[in-house]
Short mmCIF file of C-alpha atoms in Angstrom, two decimals:
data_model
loop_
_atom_site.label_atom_id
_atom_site.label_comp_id
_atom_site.label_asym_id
_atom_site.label_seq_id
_atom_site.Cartn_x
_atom_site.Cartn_y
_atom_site.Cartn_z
CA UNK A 1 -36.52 -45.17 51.02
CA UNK A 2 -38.54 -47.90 51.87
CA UNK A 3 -39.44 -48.18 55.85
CA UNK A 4 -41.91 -50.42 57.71
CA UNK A 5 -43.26 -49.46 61.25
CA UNK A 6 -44.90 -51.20 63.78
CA UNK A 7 -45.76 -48.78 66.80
CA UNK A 8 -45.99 -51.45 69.51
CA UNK A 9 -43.34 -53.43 70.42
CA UNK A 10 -45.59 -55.07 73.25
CA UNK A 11 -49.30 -56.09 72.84
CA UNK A 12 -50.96 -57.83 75.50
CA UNK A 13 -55.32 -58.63 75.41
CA UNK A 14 -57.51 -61.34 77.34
CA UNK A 15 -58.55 -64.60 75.50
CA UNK A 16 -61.46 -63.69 73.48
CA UNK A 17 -60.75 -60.15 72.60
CA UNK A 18 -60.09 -58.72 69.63
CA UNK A 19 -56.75 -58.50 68.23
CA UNK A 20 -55.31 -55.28 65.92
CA UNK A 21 -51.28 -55.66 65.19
CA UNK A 22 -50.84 -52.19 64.02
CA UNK A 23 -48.06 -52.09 60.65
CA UNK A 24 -47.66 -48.47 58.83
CA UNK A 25 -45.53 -48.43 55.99
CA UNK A 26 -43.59 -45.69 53.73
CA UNK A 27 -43.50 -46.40 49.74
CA UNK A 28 -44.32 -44.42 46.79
CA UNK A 29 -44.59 -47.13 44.53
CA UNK A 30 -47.33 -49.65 45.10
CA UNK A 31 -45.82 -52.66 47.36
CA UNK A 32 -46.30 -56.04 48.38
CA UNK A 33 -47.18 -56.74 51.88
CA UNK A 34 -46.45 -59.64 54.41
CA UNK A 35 -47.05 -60.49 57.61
CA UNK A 36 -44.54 -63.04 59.48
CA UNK A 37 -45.10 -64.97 62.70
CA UNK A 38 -42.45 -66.26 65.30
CA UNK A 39 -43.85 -69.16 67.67
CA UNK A 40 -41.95 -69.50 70.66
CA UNK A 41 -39.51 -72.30 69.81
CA UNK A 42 -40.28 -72.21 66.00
CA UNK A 43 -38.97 -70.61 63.18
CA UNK A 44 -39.98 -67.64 61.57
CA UNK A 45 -42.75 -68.09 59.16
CA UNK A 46 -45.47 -66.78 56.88
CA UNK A 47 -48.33 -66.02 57.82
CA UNK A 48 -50.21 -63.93 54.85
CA UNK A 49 -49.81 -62.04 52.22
CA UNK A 50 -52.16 -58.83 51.08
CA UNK A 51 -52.42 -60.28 48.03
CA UNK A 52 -53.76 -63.32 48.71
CA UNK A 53 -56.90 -62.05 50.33
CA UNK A 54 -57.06 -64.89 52.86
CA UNK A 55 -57.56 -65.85 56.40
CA UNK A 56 -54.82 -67.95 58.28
CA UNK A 57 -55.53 -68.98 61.43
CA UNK A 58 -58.61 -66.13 61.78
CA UNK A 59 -56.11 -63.64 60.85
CA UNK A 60 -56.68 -61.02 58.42
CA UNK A 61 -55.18 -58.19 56.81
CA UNK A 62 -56.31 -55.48 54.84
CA UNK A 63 -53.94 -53.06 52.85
CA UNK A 64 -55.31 -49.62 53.18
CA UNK A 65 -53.25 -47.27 50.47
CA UNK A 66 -54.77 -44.36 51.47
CA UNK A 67 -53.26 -45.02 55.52
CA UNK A 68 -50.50 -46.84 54.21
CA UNK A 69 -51.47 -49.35 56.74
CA UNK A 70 -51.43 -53.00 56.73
CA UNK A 71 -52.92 -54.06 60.01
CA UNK A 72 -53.17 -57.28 61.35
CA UNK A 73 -56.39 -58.48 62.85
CA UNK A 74 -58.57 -61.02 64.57
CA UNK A 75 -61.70 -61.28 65.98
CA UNK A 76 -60.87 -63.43 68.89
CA UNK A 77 -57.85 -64.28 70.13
CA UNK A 78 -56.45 -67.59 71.53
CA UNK A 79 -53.60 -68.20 74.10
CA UNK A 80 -51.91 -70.27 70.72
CA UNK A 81 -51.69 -66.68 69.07
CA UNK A 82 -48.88 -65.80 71.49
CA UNK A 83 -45.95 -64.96 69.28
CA UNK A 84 -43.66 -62.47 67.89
CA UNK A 85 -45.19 -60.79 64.66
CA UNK A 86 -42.81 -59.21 61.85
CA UNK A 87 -44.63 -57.00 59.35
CA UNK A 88 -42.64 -56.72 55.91
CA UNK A 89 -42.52 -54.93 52.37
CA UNK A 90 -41.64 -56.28 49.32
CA UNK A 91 -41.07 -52.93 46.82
CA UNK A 92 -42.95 -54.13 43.42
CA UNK A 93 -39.53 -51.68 41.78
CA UNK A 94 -37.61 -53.62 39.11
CA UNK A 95 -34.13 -54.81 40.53
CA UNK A 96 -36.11 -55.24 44.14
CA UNK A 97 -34.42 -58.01 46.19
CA UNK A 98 -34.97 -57.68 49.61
CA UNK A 99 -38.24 -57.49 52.10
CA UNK A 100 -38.03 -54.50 54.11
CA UNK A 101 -38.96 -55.77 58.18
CA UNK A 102 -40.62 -53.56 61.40
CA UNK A 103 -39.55 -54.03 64.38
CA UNK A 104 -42.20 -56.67 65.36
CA UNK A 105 -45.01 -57.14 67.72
CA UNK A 106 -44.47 -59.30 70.80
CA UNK A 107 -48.63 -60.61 71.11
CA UNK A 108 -49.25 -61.84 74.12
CA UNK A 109 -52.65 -63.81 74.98
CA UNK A 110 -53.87 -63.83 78.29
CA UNK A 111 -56.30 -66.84 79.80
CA UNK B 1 -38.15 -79.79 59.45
CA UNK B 2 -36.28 -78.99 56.36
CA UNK B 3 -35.71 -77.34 53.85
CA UNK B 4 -32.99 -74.63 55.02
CA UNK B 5 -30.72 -75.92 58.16
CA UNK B 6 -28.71 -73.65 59.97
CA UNK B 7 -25.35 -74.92 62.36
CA UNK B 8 -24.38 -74.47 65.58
CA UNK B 9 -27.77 -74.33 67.09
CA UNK B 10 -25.34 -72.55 69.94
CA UNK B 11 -21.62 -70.72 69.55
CA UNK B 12 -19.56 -69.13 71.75
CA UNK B 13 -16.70 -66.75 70.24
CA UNK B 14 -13.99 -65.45 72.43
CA UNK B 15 -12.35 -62.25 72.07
CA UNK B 16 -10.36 -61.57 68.85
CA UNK B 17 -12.03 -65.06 67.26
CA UNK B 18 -13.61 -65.13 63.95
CA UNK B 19 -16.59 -67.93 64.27
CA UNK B 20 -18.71 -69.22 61.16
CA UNK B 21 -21.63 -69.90 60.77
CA UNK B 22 -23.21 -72.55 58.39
CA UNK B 23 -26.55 -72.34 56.32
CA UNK B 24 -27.45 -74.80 53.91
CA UNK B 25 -30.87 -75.29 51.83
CA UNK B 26 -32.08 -77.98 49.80
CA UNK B 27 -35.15 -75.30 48.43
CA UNK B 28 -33.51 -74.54 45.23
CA UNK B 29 -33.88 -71.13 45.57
CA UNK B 30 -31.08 -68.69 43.94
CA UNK B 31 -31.48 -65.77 46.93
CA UNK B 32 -30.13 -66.32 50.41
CA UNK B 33 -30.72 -63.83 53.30
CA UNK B 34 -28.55 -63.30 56.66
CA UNK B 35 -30.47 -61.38 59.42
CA UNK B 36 -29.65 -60.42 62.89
CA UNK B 37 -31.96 -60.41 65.92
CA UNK B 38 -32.37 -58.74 68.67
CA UNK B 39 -34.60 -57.97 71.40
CA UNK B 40 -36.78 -54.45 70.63
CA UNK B 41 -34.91 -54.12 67.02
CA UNK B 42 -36.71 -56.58 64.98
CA UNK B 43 -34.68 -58.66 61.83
CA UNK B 44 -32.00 -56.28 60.75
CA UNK B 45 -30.70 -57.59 57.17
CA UNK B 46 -26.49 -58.37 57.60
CA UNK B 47 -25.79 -59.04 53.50
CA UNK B 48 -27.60 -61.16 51.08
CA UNK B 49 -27.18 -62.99 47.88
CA UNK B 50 -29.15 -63.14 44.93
CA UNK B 51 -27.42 -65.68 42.72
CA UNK B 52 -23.57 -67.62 43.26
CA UNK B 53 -20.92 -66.01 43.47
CA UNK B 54 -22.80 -62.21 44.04
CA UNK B 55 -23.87 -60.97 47.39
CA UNK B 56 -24.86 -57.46 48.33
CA UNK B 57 -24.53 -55.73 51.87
CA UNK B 58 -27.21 -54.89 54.22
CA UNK B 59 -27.72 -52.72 56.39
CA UNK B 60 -25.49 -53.72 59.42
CA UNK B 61 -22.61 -55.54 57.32
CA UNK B 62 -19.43 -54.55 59.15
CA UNK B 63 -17.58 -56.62 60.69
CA UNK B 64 -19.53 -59.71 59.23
CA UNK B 65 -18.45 -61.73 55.88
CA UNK B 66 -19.84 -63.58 53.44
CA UNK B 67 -19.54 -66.30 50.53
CA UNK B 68 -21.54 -67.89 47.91
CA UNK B 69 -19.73 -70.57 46.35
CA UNK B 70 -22.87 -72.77 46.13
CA UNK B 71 -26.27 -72.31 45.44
CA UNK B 72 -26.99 -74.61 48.57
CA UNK B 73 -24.87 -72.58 51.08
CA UNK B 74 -24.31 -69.57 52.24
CA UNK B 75 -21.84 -68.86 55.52
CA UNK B 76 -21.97 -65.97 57.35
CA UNK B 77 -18.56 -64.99 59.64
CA UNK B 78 -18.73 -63.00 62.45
CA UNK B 79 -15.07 -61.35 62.52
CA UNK B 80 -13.29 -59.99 65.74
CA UNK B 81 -13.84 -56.52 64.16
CA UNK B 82 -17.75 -56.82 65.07
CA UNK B 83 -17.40 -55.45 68.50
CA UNK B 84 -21.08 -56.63 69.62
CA UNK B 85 -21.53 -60.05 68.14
CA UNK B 86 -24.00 -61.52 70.55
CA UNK B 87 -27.04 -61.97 69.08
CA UNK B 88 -30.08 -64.02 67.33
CA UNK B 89 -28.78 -65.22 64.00
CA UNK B 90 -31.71 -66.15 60.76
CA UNK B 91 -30.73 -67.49 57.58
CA UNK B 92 -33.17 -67.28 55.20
CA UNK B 93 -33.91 -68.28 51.43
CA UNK B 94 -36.48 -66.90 49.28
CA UNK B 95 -38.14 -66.71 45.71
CA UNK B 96 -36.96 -63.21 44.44
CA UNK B 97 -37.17 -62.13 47.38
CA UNK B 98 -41.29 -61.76 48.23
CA UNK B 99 -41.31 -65.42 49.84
CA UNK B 100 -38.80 -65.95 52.43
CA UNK B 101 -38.22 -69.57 54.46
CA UNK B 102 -36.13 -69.18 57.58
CA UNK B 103 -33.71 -71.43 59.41
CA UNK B 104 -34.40 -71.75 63.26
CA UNK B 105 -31.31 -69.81 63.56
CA UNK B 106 -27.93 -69.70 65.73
CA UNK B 107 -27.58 -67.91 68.74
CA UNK B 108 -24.28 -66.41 69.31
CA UNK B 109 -22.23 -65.47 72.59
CA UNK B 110 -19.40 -63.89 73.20
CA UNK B 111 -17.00 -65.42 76.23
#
């Protein structure tokens, strides 16, 4: 079975520190990873996909097979990072329908 | 704003009440997604629907139903038999599942 674990359910760093949003996940196939992002007051959006190889908002994310990690990271964080962060699988298995959530991240930025 | 629209913004059930509620998206997409929320449990998948008239359960589907008459709809009821209704309520829609878009959800209370 598929299952997607984030280890900290609180994450709390100063203004200008570095950022690492921890996501471990369980698969034997070869999956696709997301990451999602919950402003407070907004909806629940996007915020990158592995396979995109991009940068949103200074985020990255790197999928490391061999860890079966997905980590989210920035450089230096900003108090407009605060947010709730979702990491999620999609299992590239024919007949796969649904994204497979952690429990989230609650980031919090401090000035 | 757009795109997927979830009603009552706020609902109230009282004890022994079946309450619906409404999700509607304009996206064209075929799958629709119900997820609970909660604080320290993440998005917790209720059912799901991959095409009209078909839906699968989730992982926490009793005492919730569903129906998929419409491509543009899907309404999720929260029957008397679920015992701890209040909660954080997402509708989602998605392309095959990989992209999701979510509503800005319904929170529910119980009188």
């Amino acid at each position: 079975a598929q299952r997607v674990t984030q280890p900290e359910k609180l994450l709390s760093v100063f203004k200008g520190a570095p950022v690492e949003l921890k996501c471990n996940y369980s698969y034997s196939g070869s999956p696709e990873l997301f990451w999602y992002v919950q402003y407070s007051r907004q909806r629940l959006q996007l915020l990158l996909r592995h396979i995109s190889r991009e940068s949103i908002k200074g985020f990255t994310a790197d999928l490391n097979k061999g860890e079966t990690s997905f980590h989210l990271k920035k450089p230096f964080a900003q108090e407009e990072d605060s947010a709730m962060y979702y990491c999620a699988l999609f299992p590239k298995a024919r007949g796969a329908q649904k994204l497979v959530f952690g429990q989230g991240t609650r980031l919090t930025i401090n000035p | 704003d757009g795109g997927i629209t979830q009603s009552p913004k706020y609902l109230f059930r009282k004890e022994g009440q079946n309450v619906t509620l409404s999700c509607e998206q304009n996206l064209n997409h075929d799958a629709m997604y119900w997820y609970r929320q909660d604080p320290g449990q993440g998005l917790r998948l209720i059912y799901y629907s991959q095409i009209v008239n078909d839906f699968q359960k989730g992982d926490i589907a009793e005492g919730y139903s569903v129906s998929r008459e419409k491509k543009e709809s899907f309404p999720l009821t929260v029957t008397s038999a679920q015992k701890n209704p209040t909660a954080f309520y997402l509708c989602a829609s998605g392309d095959r599942g990989r992209l999701q878009y979510f509503g800005a959800g319904t929170r529910l209370s119980v009188l």
